[in-house]
CSV table of C-alpha atoms in Angstrom, one decimal:
chain,number,residue,atom,x,y,z
A,21,UNK,CA,-5.1,-19.3,-54.1
A,22,UNK,CA,-3.9,-20.9,-57.4
A,23,UNK,CA,-4.2,-17.7,-59.5
A,24,UNK,CA,-2.4,-15.3,-57.1
A,25,UNK,CA,0.9,-14.8,-55.3
A,26,UNK,CA,0.2,-14.7,-51.6
A,27,UNK,CA,1.9,-12.1,-49.4
A,28,UNK,CA,1.5,-12.6,-45.6
A,29,UNK,CA,1.9,-9.4,-43.6
A,30,UNK,CA,0.7,-5.8,-44.3
A,31,UNK,CA,3.7,-4.0,-42.9
A,32,UNK,CA,6.4,-2.2,-44.9
A,33,UNK,CA,7.9,-5.3,-46.5
A,34,UNK,CA,4.6,-6.9,-47.3
A,35,UNK,CA,3.0,-3.9,-48.9
A,36,UNK,CA,6.1,-3.2,-50.8
A,37,UNK,CA,6.3,-6.7,-52.1
A,38,UNK,CA,2.7,-6.6,-53.2
A,39,UNK,CA,3.2,-3.3,-54.9
A,40,UNK,CA,6.2,-4.6,-56.8
A,41,UNK,CA,4.5,-7.8,-57.9
A,42,UNK,CA,1.7,-5.8,-59.6
A,43,UNK,CA,4.2,-4.0,-61.8
A,44,UNK,CA,4.5,-7.3,-63.6
A,45,UNK,CA,0.7,-7.5,-64.1
A,46,UNK,CA,0.6,-10.4,-61.6
A,47,UNK,CA,-2.3,-10.7,-59.1
A,48,UNK,CA,-1.6,-10.7,-55.3
A,49,UNK,CA,-3.5,-11.8,-52.2
A,50,UNK,CA,-2.2,-9.7,-49.3
A,51,UNK,CA,-3.1,-11.1,-45.9
A,52,UNK,CA,-3.0,-8.9,-42.8
A,53,UNK,CA,-4.3,-10.0,-39.4
A,54,UNK,CA,-5.0,-6.5,-38.0
A,55,UNK,CA,-7.5,-5.3,-37.0
A,56,UNK,CA,-9.0,-8.8,-36.7
A,57,UNK,CA,-6.1,-9.5,-34.3
A,58,UNK,CA,-3.9,-6.8,-32.8
A,59,UNK,CA,-0.2,-6.9,-32.0
A,60,UNK,CA,1.4,-5.7,-28.8
A,61,UNK,CA,2.8,-2.6,-30.5
A,62,UNK,CA,0.4,-1.4,-33.2
A,63,UNK,CA,-2.4,1.2,-32.6
A,64,UNK,CA,-4.4,1.0,-35.8
A,65,UNK,CA,-5.5,-1.3,-38.6
A,66,UNK,CA,-3.7,0.7,-41.3
A,67,UNK,CA,-1.1,-1.0,-43.4
A,68,UNK,CA,2.5,0.1,-43.1
A,69,UNK,CA,2.0,1.5,-39.6
A,70,UNK,CA,5.3,2.7,-38.0
A,71,UNK,CA,5.9,1.5,-34.5
A,72,UNK,CA,9.3,2.6,-33.0
A,73,UNK,CA,10.0,6.0,-34.6
A,74,UNK,CA,8.7,8.3,-37.3
A,75,UNK,CA,12.2,8.6,-38.9
A,76,UNK,CA,13.5,6.6,-41.8
A,77,UNK,CA,17.0,8.0,-40.9
A,78,UNK,CA,19.3,10.0,-43.1
A,79,UNK,CA,18.4,11.0,-46.6
A,80,UNK,CA,21.8,12.2,-47.4
A,81,UNK,CA,24.1,10.4,-49.9
A,82,UNK,CA,27.0,10.7,-47.6
A,83,UNK,CA,25.2,8.2,-45.4
A,84,UNK,CA,24.6,4.5,-46.2
A,85,UNK,CA,20.9,4.9,-45.2
A,86,UNK,CA,20.5,7.7,-47.7
A,87,UNK,CA,22.0,5.6,-50.5
A,88,UNK,CA,19.6,2.8,-49.7
A,89,UNK,CA,16.6,5.1,-50.0
A,90,UNK,CA,17.8,6.6,-53.3
A,91,UNK,CA,18.2,3.1,-54.7
A,92,UNK,CA,14.6,2.3,-53.5
A,93,UNK,CA,13.3,5.5,-55.2
A,94,UNK,CA,14.9,4.3,-58.5
A,95,UNK,CA,13.2,1.0,-58.2
A,96,UNK,CA,9.8,2.7,-57.6
A,97,UNK,CA,9.4,1.9,-53.9
A,98,UNK,CA,5.9,2.5,-52.5
A,99,UNK,CA,7.3,3.0,-49.0
A,100,UNK,CA,9.7,5.8,-50.1
A,101,UNK,CA,7.0,7.4,-52.2
A,102,UNK,CA,4.7,7.5,-49.2
A,103,UNK,CA,7.5,8.9,-47.0
A,104,UNK,CA,8.4,11.6,-49.5
A,105,UNK,CA,4.8,12.7,-49.8
A,106,UNK,CA,4.2,12.7,-46.1
A,107,UNK,CA,7.5,14.0,-44.7
A,108,UNK,CA,7.9,16.3,-41.8
A,109,UNK,CA,11.0,18.5,-41.1
A,110,UNK,CA,13.8,16.5,-39.6
A,111,UNK,CA,17.1,18.1,-40.8
A,112,UNK,CA,18.9,15.6,-43.1
A,113,UNK,CA,16.7,12.8,-42.0
A,114,UNK,CA,13.5,11.5,-43.8
A,115,UNK,CA,10.8,11.6,-41.1
A,116,UNK,CA,7.1,11.3,-41.7
A,117,UNK,CA,3.7,12.0,-40.3
A,118,UNK,CA,2.9,8.5,-39.1
A,119,UNK,CA,-0.8,8.6,-39.6
A,120,UNK,CA,-0.7,10.1,-43.0
A,121,UNK,CA,2.1,7.8,-44.1
A,122,UNK,CA,0.2,4.7,-43.1
A,123,UNK,CA,-3.1,6.0,-44.6
A,124,UNK,CA,-1.3,6.7,-47.9
A,125,UNK,CA,0.0,3.2,-48.1
A,126,UNK,CA,-3.3,1.7,-47.2
A,127,UNK,CA,-5.1,3.7,-49.8
A,128,UNK,CA,-2.6,2.7,-52.5
A,129,UNK,CA,-3.0,-1.0,-51.7
A,130,UNK,CA,-6.8,-0.8,-51.5
A,131,UNK,CA,-7.0,1.1,-54.8
A,132,UNK,CA,-4.8,-1.4,-56.7
A,133,UNK,CA,-7.1,-3.6,-58.8
A,134,UNK,CA,-4.5,-6.5,-58.8
A,135,UNK,CA,-4.4,-6.7,-55.0
A,136,UNK,CA,-6.9,-8.6,-53.0
A,137,UNK,CA,-6.6,-7.5,-49.3
A,138,UNK,CA,-7.7,-10.0,-46.8
A,139,UNK,CA,-8.1,-9.0,-43.1
A,140,UNK,CA,-7.5,-12.4,-41.4
A,141,UNK,CA,-4.8,-14.2,-39.4
A,142,UNK,CA,-2.6,-16.6,-41.3
A,143,UNK,CA,-2.0,-19.7,-39.2
A,144,UNK,CA,-0.3,-22.1,-41.7
A,145,UNK,CA,2.3,-22.1,-44.4
A,146,UNK,CA,1.9,-24.4,-47.4
A,147,UNK,CA,4.8,-26.8,-47.7
A,148,UNK,CA,4.8,-26.8,-51.5
A,149,UNK,CA,2.7,-24.0,-52.8
A,150,UNK,CA,1.8,-23.9,-56.6
A,151,UNK,CA,2.5,-20.1,-56.7
A,152,UNK,CA,5.1,-18.0,-54.8
A,153,UNK,CA,4.3,-17.4,-51.1
A,154,UNK,CA,6.0,-14.4,-49.3
A,155,UNK,CA,6.2,-14.4,-45.5
A,156,UNK,CA,6.6,-10.8,-44.4
A,157,UNK,CA,4.9,-10.9,-41.0
A,158,UNK,CA,7.5,-8.9,-39.2
A,159,UNK,CA,9.2,-9.2,-35.8
A,160,UNK,CA,5.8,-9.4,-34.1
A,161,UNK,CA,4.7,-12.5,-35.9
A,162,UNK,CA,2.0,-14.3,-34.0
A,163,UNK,CA,2.9,-17.3,-31.9
A,164,UNK,CA,0.9,-19.7,-34.0
A,165,UNK,CA,2.7,-18.6,-37.3
A,166,UNK,CA,6.0,-18.5,-35.5
A,167,UNK,CA,5.7,-22.2,-34.7
A,168,UNK,CA,5.0,-22.9,-38.4
A,169,UNK,CA,8.0,-20.8,-39.4
A,170,UNK,CA,10.2,-22.8,-37.0
A,171,UNK,CA,9.0,-26.0,-38.5
A,172,UNK,CA,9.7,-24.8,-42.0
A,173,UNK,CA,13.1,-23.4,-41.2
A,174,UNK,CA,14.2,-26.3,-38.9
A,175,UNK,CA,16.3,-23.7,-37.2
A,176,UNK,CA,16.0,-21.9,-33.9
A,177,UNK,CA,14.7,-18.3,-33.7
A,178,UNK,CA,16.8,-15.4,-32.7
A,179,UNK,CA,15.2,-12.7,-30.6
A,180,UNK,CA,16.0,-9.5,-28.8
A,181,UNK,CA,13.9,-6.7,-27.3
A,182,UNK,CA,13.0,-3.6,-29.1
A,183,UNK,CA,12.2,-0.4,-27.2
A,184,UNK,CA,10.0,2.5,-28.2
A,185,UNK,CA,10.4,6.2,-27.4
A,186,UNK,CA,7.7,8.3,-25.8
A,187,UNK,CA,5.7,10.9,-27.8
A,188,UNK,CA,4.8,14.2,-26.2
A,189,UNK,CA,2.0,16.7,-26.8
A,190,UNK,CA,3.6,19.7,-28.4
A,191,UNK,CA,1.3,22.1,-26.5
A,192,UNK,CA,2.6,20.8,-23.2
A,193,UNK,CA,6.3,21.7,-23.9
A,194,UNK,CA,7.6,24.8,-22.2
A,195,UNK,CA,9.0,26.6,-25.2
A,196,UNK,CA,10.7,29.2,-23.0
A,197,UNK,CA,13.2,26.6,-21.9
A,198,UNK,CA,13.9,24.9,-25.2
A,199,UNK,CA,15.4,26.1,-28.5
A,200,UNK,CA,15.0,25.1,-32.1
A,201,UNK,CA,18.1,23.8,-34.0
A,202,UNK,CA,19.4,21.0,-36.1
A,203,UNK,CA,22.9,19.6,-35.5
A,204,UNK,CA,25.6,21.7,-37.2
A,205,UNK,CA,23.0,23.7,-39.2
A,206,UNK,CA,22.7,27.5,-39.2
A,207,UNK,CA,19.4,29.2,-38.6
A,208,UNK,CA,16.2,27.8,-37.2
A,209,UNK,CA,16.3,24.0,-37.2
A,210,UNK,CA,13.9,21.1,-37.3
A,211,UNK,CA,14.4,19.8,-33.7
A,212,UNK,CA,13.4,21.2,-30.3
A,213,UNK,CA,16.3,20.9,-28.0
A,214,UNK,CA,16.1,20.6,-24.2
A,215,UNK,CA,19.4,21.8,-22.8
A,216,UNK,CA,20.8,20.4,-19.5
A,217,UNK,CA,23.6,21.7,-17.4
A,218,UNK,CA,26.0,19.4,-15.5
A,219,UNK,CA,23.8,19.1,-12.4
A,220,UNK,CA,20.6,18.5,-14.3
A,221,UNK,CA,22.2,15.9,-16.5
A,222,UNK,CA,23.7,13.8,-13.7
A,223,UNK,CA,20.5,14.1,-11.7
A,224,UNK,CA,18.5,12.7,-14.7
A,225,UNK,CA,21.0,9.9,-15.1
A,226,UNK,CA,20.7,8.9,-11.4
A,227,UNK,CA,16.9,8.9,-11.6
A,228,UNK,CA,16.9,6.8,-14.8
A,229,UNK,CA,19.2,4.3,-13.1
A,230,UNK,CA,17.1,4.1,-10.0
A,231,UNK,CA,13.6,4.2,-11.6
A,232,UNK,CA,11.4,1.2,-11.7
A,233,UNK,CA,11.7,-0.9,-14.9
A,234,UNK,CA,9.7,-3.5,-16.8
A,235,UNK,CA,11.8,-6.6,-16.6
A,236,UNK,CA,12.1,-9.4,-19.2
A,237,UNK,CA,10.4,-12.7,-18.4
A,238,UNK,CA,12.3,-15.2,-16.4
A,239,UNK,CA,12.7,-17.7,-19.3
A,240,UNK,CA,13.9,-15.0,-21.8
A,241,UNK,CA,17.2,-13.2,-22.0
A,242,UNK,CA,16.9,-9.5,-22.9
A,243,UNK,CA,19.2,-9.0,-26.0
A,244,UNK,CA,19.0,-5.5,-27.4
A,245,UNK,CA,19.9,-4.2,-30.8
A,246,UNK,CA,22.8,-1.9,-30.3
A,247,UNK,CA,21.4,1.0,-32.3
A,248,UNK,CA,18.1,0.9,-30.5
A,249,UNK,CA,19.1,0.5,-26.8
A,250,UNK,CA,16.8,1.6,-24.1
A,251,UNK,CA,18.0,4.8,-22.5
A,252,UNK,CA,18.4,3.0,-19.1
A,253,UNK,CA,20.7,0.3,-20.7
A,254,UNK,CA,22.8,3.1,-22.2
A,255,UNK,CA,23.0,4.8,-18.7
A,256,UNK,CA,24.1,1.5,-17.1
A,257,UNK,CA,27.2,1.5,-19.3
A,258,UNK,CA,28.5,4.7,-17.7
A,259,UNK,CA,27.1,8.0,-16.4
A,260,UNK,CA,28.5,9.9,-19.4
A,261,UNK,CA,27.5,7.4,-22.0
A,262,UNK,CA,24.2,9.0,-22.8
A,263,UNK,CA,25.9,12.4,-23.1
A,264,UNK,CA,28.0,10.9,-26.0
A,265,UNK,CA,25.0,9.2,-27.5
A,266,UNK,CA,21.4,10.4,-27.8
A,267,UNK,CA,22.0,13.4,-25.5
A,268,UNK,CA,25.2,14.6,-27.1
A,269,UNK,CA,25.2,18.4,-27.4
A,270,UNK,CA,27.8,18.7,-30.2
A,271,UNK,CA,26.7,21.0,-33.0
A,272,UNK,CA,23.7,22.2,-31.0
A,273,UNK,CA,24.8,25.6,-29.8
A,274,UNK,CA,22.0,27.4,-27.9
A,275,UNK,CA,21.3,30.6,-29.9
A,276,UNK,CA,20.1,32.4,-26.7
A,277,UNK,CA,23.4,32.0,-24.9
A,278,UNK,CA,25.9,31.3,-27.7
A,279,UNK,CA,27.1,28.3,-25.7
A,280,UNK,CA,26.9,24.6,-26.2
A,281,UNK,CA,25.0,22.9,-23.3
A,282,UNK,CA,26.5,20.1,-21.2
A,283,UNK,CA,23.8,17.7,-22.7
A,284,UNK,CA,20.8,18.0,-24.9
A,285,UNK,CA,17.6,16.0,-25.2
A,286,UNK,CA,16.2,16.4,-28.7
A,287,UNK,CA,12.5,16.3,-29.7
A,288,UNK,CA,11.6,15.5,-33.3
A,289,UNK,CA,8.2,16.5,-34.7
A,290,UNK,CA,5.8,13.6,-35.5
A,291,UNK,CA,3.6,15.6,-37.8
A,292,UNK,CA,3.8,18.8,-39.9
A,293,UNK,CA,1.7,20.7,-37.5
A,294,UNK,CA,4.2,20.2,-34.6
A,295,UNK,CA,1.4,18.8,-32.4
A,296,UNK,CA,3.4,15.7,-31.3
A,297,UNK,CA,7.1,15.3,-30.6
A,298,UNK,CA,9.2,12.1,-30.2
A,299,UNK,CA,12.0,12.0,-27.6
A,300,UNK,CA,14.9,11.1,-29.9
A,301,UNK,CA,16.9,8.1,-28.7
A,302,UNK,CA,14.9,7.8,-25.5
A,303,UNK,CA,13.4,4.4,-26.1
A,304,UNK,CA,12.8,2.9,-22.7
A,305,UNK,CA,11.5,0.1,-20.5
A,306,UNK,CA,10.8,2.3,-17.5
A,307,UNK,CA,7.4,1.7,-16.0
A,308,UNK,CA,4.7,4.2,-17.2
A,309,UNK,CA,4.6,6.1,-13.8
A,310,UNK,CA,8.4,6.4,-13.7
A,311,UNK,CA,8.5,7.7,-17.3
A,312,UNK,CA,6.2,10.5,-16.4
A,313,UNK,CA,8.1,11.3,-13.2
A,314,UNK,CA,11.7,11.0,-14.6
A,315,UNK,CA,11.3,12.6,-18.0
A,316,UNK,CA,9.4,15.6,-16.5
A,317,UNK,CA,12.8,16.4,-14.9
A,318,UNK,CA,14.1,17.5,-18.3
A,319,UNK,CA,14.0,21.3,-18.8
A,320,UNK,CA,11.0,22.2,-20.9
A,321,UNK,CA,9.2,19.0,-20.1
A,322,UNK,CA,8.1,19.7,-16.5
A,323,UNK,CA,4.4,19.6,-17.6
A,324,UNK,CA,4.8,17.2,-20.5
A,325,UNK,CA,1.7,15.3,-21.5
A,326,UNK,CA,2.6,12.0,-23.0
A,327,UNK,CA,0.5,10.9,-26.0
A,328,UNK,CA,2.4,7.6,-26.0
A,329,UNK,CA,4.7,6.3,-23.4
A,330,UNK,CA,7.8,4.2,-24.2
A,331,UNK,CA,7.5,0.4,-24.2
A,332,UNK,CA,9.4,-2.8,-24.9
A,333,UNK,CA,8.5,-5.7,-27.0
A,334,UNK,CA,10.2,-8.9,-28.2
A,335,UNK,CA,11.2,-9.1,-31.9
A,336,UNK,CA,11.7,-12.5,-33.5
A,337,UNK,CA,14.1,-13.2,-36.4
A,338,UNK,CA,14.9,-16.3,-38.4
A,339,UNK,CA,18.5,-17.5,-38.9
A,340,UNK,CA,18.7,-16.2,-42.4
A,341,UNK,CA,22.2,-17.4,-43.3
A,342,UNK,CA,21.1,-21.0,-42.7
A,343,UNK,CA,17.7,-20.6,-44.4
A,344,UNK,CA,17.7,-18.1,-47.3
A,345,UNK,CA,19.3,-17.5,-50.7
A,346,UNK,CA,20.2,-13.9,-51.7
A,347,UNK,CA,17.0,-14.0,-53.8
A,348,UNK,CA,15.2,-14.4,-50.5
A,349,UNK,CA,13.9,-17.8,-51.5
A,350,UNK,CA,14.0,-20.4,-48.8
A,351,UNK,CA,16.6,-23.2,-49.3
A,352,UNK,CA,14.7,-26.3,-50.3
A,353,UNK,CA,11.5,-24.3,-51.0
A,354,UNK,CA,11.9,-22.2,-54.2
A,355,UNK,CA,8.4,-20.7,-54.1
A,356,UNK,CA,8.6,-19.7,-50.4
A,357,UNK,CA,10.2,-16.3,-49.7
A,358,UNK,CA,10.9,-14.3,-46.6
A,359,UNK,CA,11.0,-10.5,-46.4
A,360,UNK,CA,11.2,-7.7,-43.8
A,361,UNK,CA,12.6,-7.5,-40.3
A,362,UNK,CA,12.0,-11.2,-39.8
A,363,UNK,CA,15.0,-11.9,-42.1
A,364,UNK,CA,17.4,-9.9,-39.8
A,365,UNK,CA,17.5,-6.5,-41.3
A,366,UNK,CA,17.0,-3.5,-38.9
A,367,UNK,CA,15.3,-0.3,-39.9
A,368,UNK,CA,12.2,0.7,-41.9
A,369,UNK,CA,14.0,1.3,-45.2
A,370,UNK,CA,16.0,-1.9,-44.9
A,371,UNK,CA,12.8,-3.9,-44.2
A,372,UNK,CA,11.0,-2.4,-47.2
A,373,UNK,CA,14.0,-3.0,-49.4
A,374,UNK,CA,13.8,-6.7,-48.9
A,375,UNK,CA,10.1,-6.5,-49.8
A,376,UNK,CA,11.1,-5.0,-53.1
A,377,UNK,CA,13.4,-7.9,-53.9
A,378,UNK,CA,11.0,-10.6,-52.6
A,379,UNK,CA,8.2,-9.1,-54.7
A,380,UNK,CA,10.3,-8.8,-57.8
A,381,UNK,CA,11.5,-12.4,-57.6
A,382,UNK,CA,8.2,-13.9,-56.6
A,383,UNK,CA,6.7,-12.3,-59.8
A,384,UNK,CA,9.6,-13.4,-61.9
A,385,UNK,CA,9.2,-17.0,-60.7
A,386,UNK,CA,5.4,-16.8,-61.4
A,387,UNK,CA,6.3,-15.8,-64.9
A,388,UNK,CA,8.8,-18.6,-65.3
A,389,UNK,CA,11.8,-16.2,-65.2
A,390,UNK,CA,15.0,-16.5,-63.2
A,391,UNK,CA,15.2,-14.5,-59.9
A,392,UNK,CA,17.6,-11.6,-59.7
A,393,UNK,CA,19.7,-10.0,-57.1
A,394,UNK,CA,21.2,-6.4,-57.2
A,395,UNK,CA,25.0,-6.3,-57.4
A,396,UNK,CA,26.8,-6.5,-54.0
A,397,UNK,CA,28.2,-3.0,-54.6
A,398,UNK,CA,24.6,-1.6,-54.1
A,399,UNK,CA,23.2,-1.1,-50.6
A,400,UNK,CA,20.4,-3.5,-51.3
A,401,UNK,CA,22.8,-6.1,-52.7
A,402,UNK,CA,25.2,-5.7,-49.8
A,403,UNK,CA,22.3,-6.2,-47.3
A,404,UNK,CA,21.2,-9.4,-49.0
A,405,UNK,CA,24.8,-10.6,-49.1
A,406,UNK,CA,25.1,-10.1,-45.4
A,407,UNK,CA,21.9,-11.8,-44.3
A,408,UNK,CA,22.6,-14.8,-46.4
A,409,UNK,CA,26.3,-15.2,-45.7
A,410,UNK,CA,26.7,-18.8,-44.5
A,411,UNK,CA,30.1,-18.0,-43.0
A,412,UNK,CA,28.4,-16.0,-40.3
A,413,UNK,CA,28.2,-18.2,-37.2
A,414,UNK,CA,26.6,-15.8,-34.7
A,415,UNK,CA,24.1,-13.9,-36.9
A,416,UNK,CA,22.7,-10.7,-35.6
A,417,UNK,CA,20.3,-8.2,-37.2
A,418,UNK,CA,22.0,-5.3,-39.1
A,419,UNK,CA,21.3,-1.9,-40.4
A,420,UNK,CA,22.7,-0.8,-43.8
A,421,UNK,CA,26.2,0.7,-43.2
A,422,UNK,CA,29.3,1.4,-45.2
A,423,UNK,CA,31.0,-1.6,-43.7
A,424,UNK,CA,28.7,-3.9,-45.7
A,425,UNK,CA,29.8,-2.5,-49.1
A,426,UNK,CA,32.8,-3.9,-50.9
A,427,UNK,CA,35.5,-1.3,-50.6
A,428,UNK,CA,36.7,0.7,-53.6
A,429,UNK,CA,40.1,-0.3,-54.8
A,430,UNK,CA,43.2,1.8,-54.0
A,431,UNK,CA,44.1,4.1,-51.2
A,432,UNK,CA,41.3,6.7,-50.9
A,433,UNK,CA,40.5,9.3,-48.3
A,434,UNK,CA,37.5,8.4,-46.1
A,435,UNK,CA,35.3,11.3,-47.3
A,436,UNK,CA,36.0,10.5,-50.9
A,437,UNK,CA,35.5,6.8,-50.3
A,438,UNK,CA,31.9,7.4,-49.3
A,439,UNK,CA,31.3,9.4,-52.5
A,440,UNK,CA,32.7,6.7,-54.7
A,441,UNK,CA,30.6,4.0,-52.9
A,442,UNK,CA,27.5,6.2,-53.4
A,443,UNK,CA,28.2,6.9,-57.1
A,444,UNK,CA,29.0,3.3,-57.8
A,445,UNK,CA,25.9,2.0,-56.0
A,446,UNK,CA,23.5,4.4,-57.8
A,447,UNK,CA,25.0,3.7,-61.2
A,448,UNK,CA,24.6,0.0,-60.7
A,449,UNK,CA,21.1,0.2,-59.4
A,450,UNK,CA,20.1,2.3,-62.4
A,451,UNK,CA,21.4,-0.5,-64.6
A,452,UNK,CA,19.5,-3.1,-62.6
A,453,UNK,CA,16.5,-3.9,-64.7
A,454,UNK,CA,14.4,-6.6,-63.0
A,455,UNK,CA,11.2,-5.5,-64.6
A,456,UNK,CA,12.5,-6.2,-68.2
A,457,UNK,CA,11.6,-9.7,-69.2
A,458,UNK,CA,12.6,-11.5,-72.4
A,459,UNK,CA,8.9,-11.6,-73.3
A,460,UNK,CA,7.8,-8.0,-73.1
A,461,UNK,CA,4.1,-9.0,-73.3
A,462,UNK,CA,3.2,-9.3,-69.7
A,463,UNK,CA,-0.5,-9.9,-69.5
A,464,UNK,CA,-2.4,-9.9,-66.2
A,465,UNK,CA,-1.7,-13.3,-64.7
C-alpha cells in the first residue's frame, strides 16, 4: 500500500474522501467489505447506500443543513452532486432516489482511474502507516475492526440505537383518503398526507404504545439520538407528543375540506416515479407483524404493502473530543484519520462533509503540505469544532444547527441573524482554497 492513500469504508464519507483525494492527483485504495460481508442494515453492494431515509434534509439557506450542503457544493462534493442529479420532489428538502443515487456514486468511483476499489473486509489498522490511512467505516463498523479502533483510541465507544422508517408500495395507498401538500406551500405539494381526526389519532397512539416491540439486549442500554427517535419512544413521552412532532398538522390544510386535520402522517416519495413512499418520522422498533397491523390503521394505508419494514440497529461512535484534531487526524497518529458518522456527526450531509476534510488533509499530508480546517464560522468548520472540543465531557452525536455557529456581533433579529450566518459562511467557504498548493505542479503520486 506504499504508493496509495488507503480509505476504509465505501459509504458517504469514504467515497467522498476518495473523490477529494484524487483532485490532488493522488492515488487511493478504497476498501469496502460489502458484498463480501453484509451489514445488518444495507441491502446492496453499491457504494454510498442510504439506510435510514432518502432525505438529506433542508436545502434552503435559512436552515443550517442547507448552508452545509451549499458549502459542500462549492467544495465539489461527490455526494451532493449525486443527490442533485438524482433528486426526487420533497418540498424544500433534498431527497433522492436511493437506488439511482448509490448507483451514481458507485459508477463515479469505479470510473476514476486513480481509485482502486477493493471488495474485502478490513480487519486491522496499521499503527504507523507510511501513507495516510482514513477510517470511514461508519456506525455499523464490524466487531473485529471496532476492537482495533478501541485499541487505537484507548477510549471507550459511545453507542445508541438508530431506527429506520418503513417504506410503502405507492400502488397500495388509498389515494381517495390522502391528499398531496407540502407544509405551508400553496398548490400541489410533494408529500402525500394521511389525515387523522381526534379519535383516529388517539387510537393509533394507544396501539403504538401497546404493540409488541423488539427490545435491546440485556447488556446494552438503548440510547437514541433525539432527532431520530422511534415513534413508540416519542409516544411514550405523552399522548400528544407525536402530534407536535412527526404527525404535526400545522401548515397542511386539507384542500378537500379547507380544514387542518387533528394530526397528519406524511409520506415522502422514495423515487421520481412515486412507486415507493417513506413514512416520514415513523422510524420504529415495533415487531414486523405489529408494524403491518398498527400502521394499516392510518387512513389511506388500510391495504398498505410494505416494501421495507422499520428496524433498529446499534450505531457505534468514537469519543472524538478525546481522540481527534479538527483536521480529523488522530492525536498521536498524524497519518491516521477518521471520517463519517463514526466521529459523532449525525446526518448524511454531515458525514460526507467530514469525508471532504479528511480526504483533503490526507492528500495534503501525502504531498508534504500542512493540513487545513475551514473557519469556525462555516458550517463544516463549526461541526469540526464541536466534535473535537476537549471541554465537552459528555459527548453526544450532533447534526449541524445554528447553535454551533459563532453568533454575529451586535443585537440582531432572529430571522436576520440566520441570513448573516449564511452569507458569512458561504463567503468564507468560497475563500477556502485547500486545493491550491505552493507547488502548482501536482503530478500523479
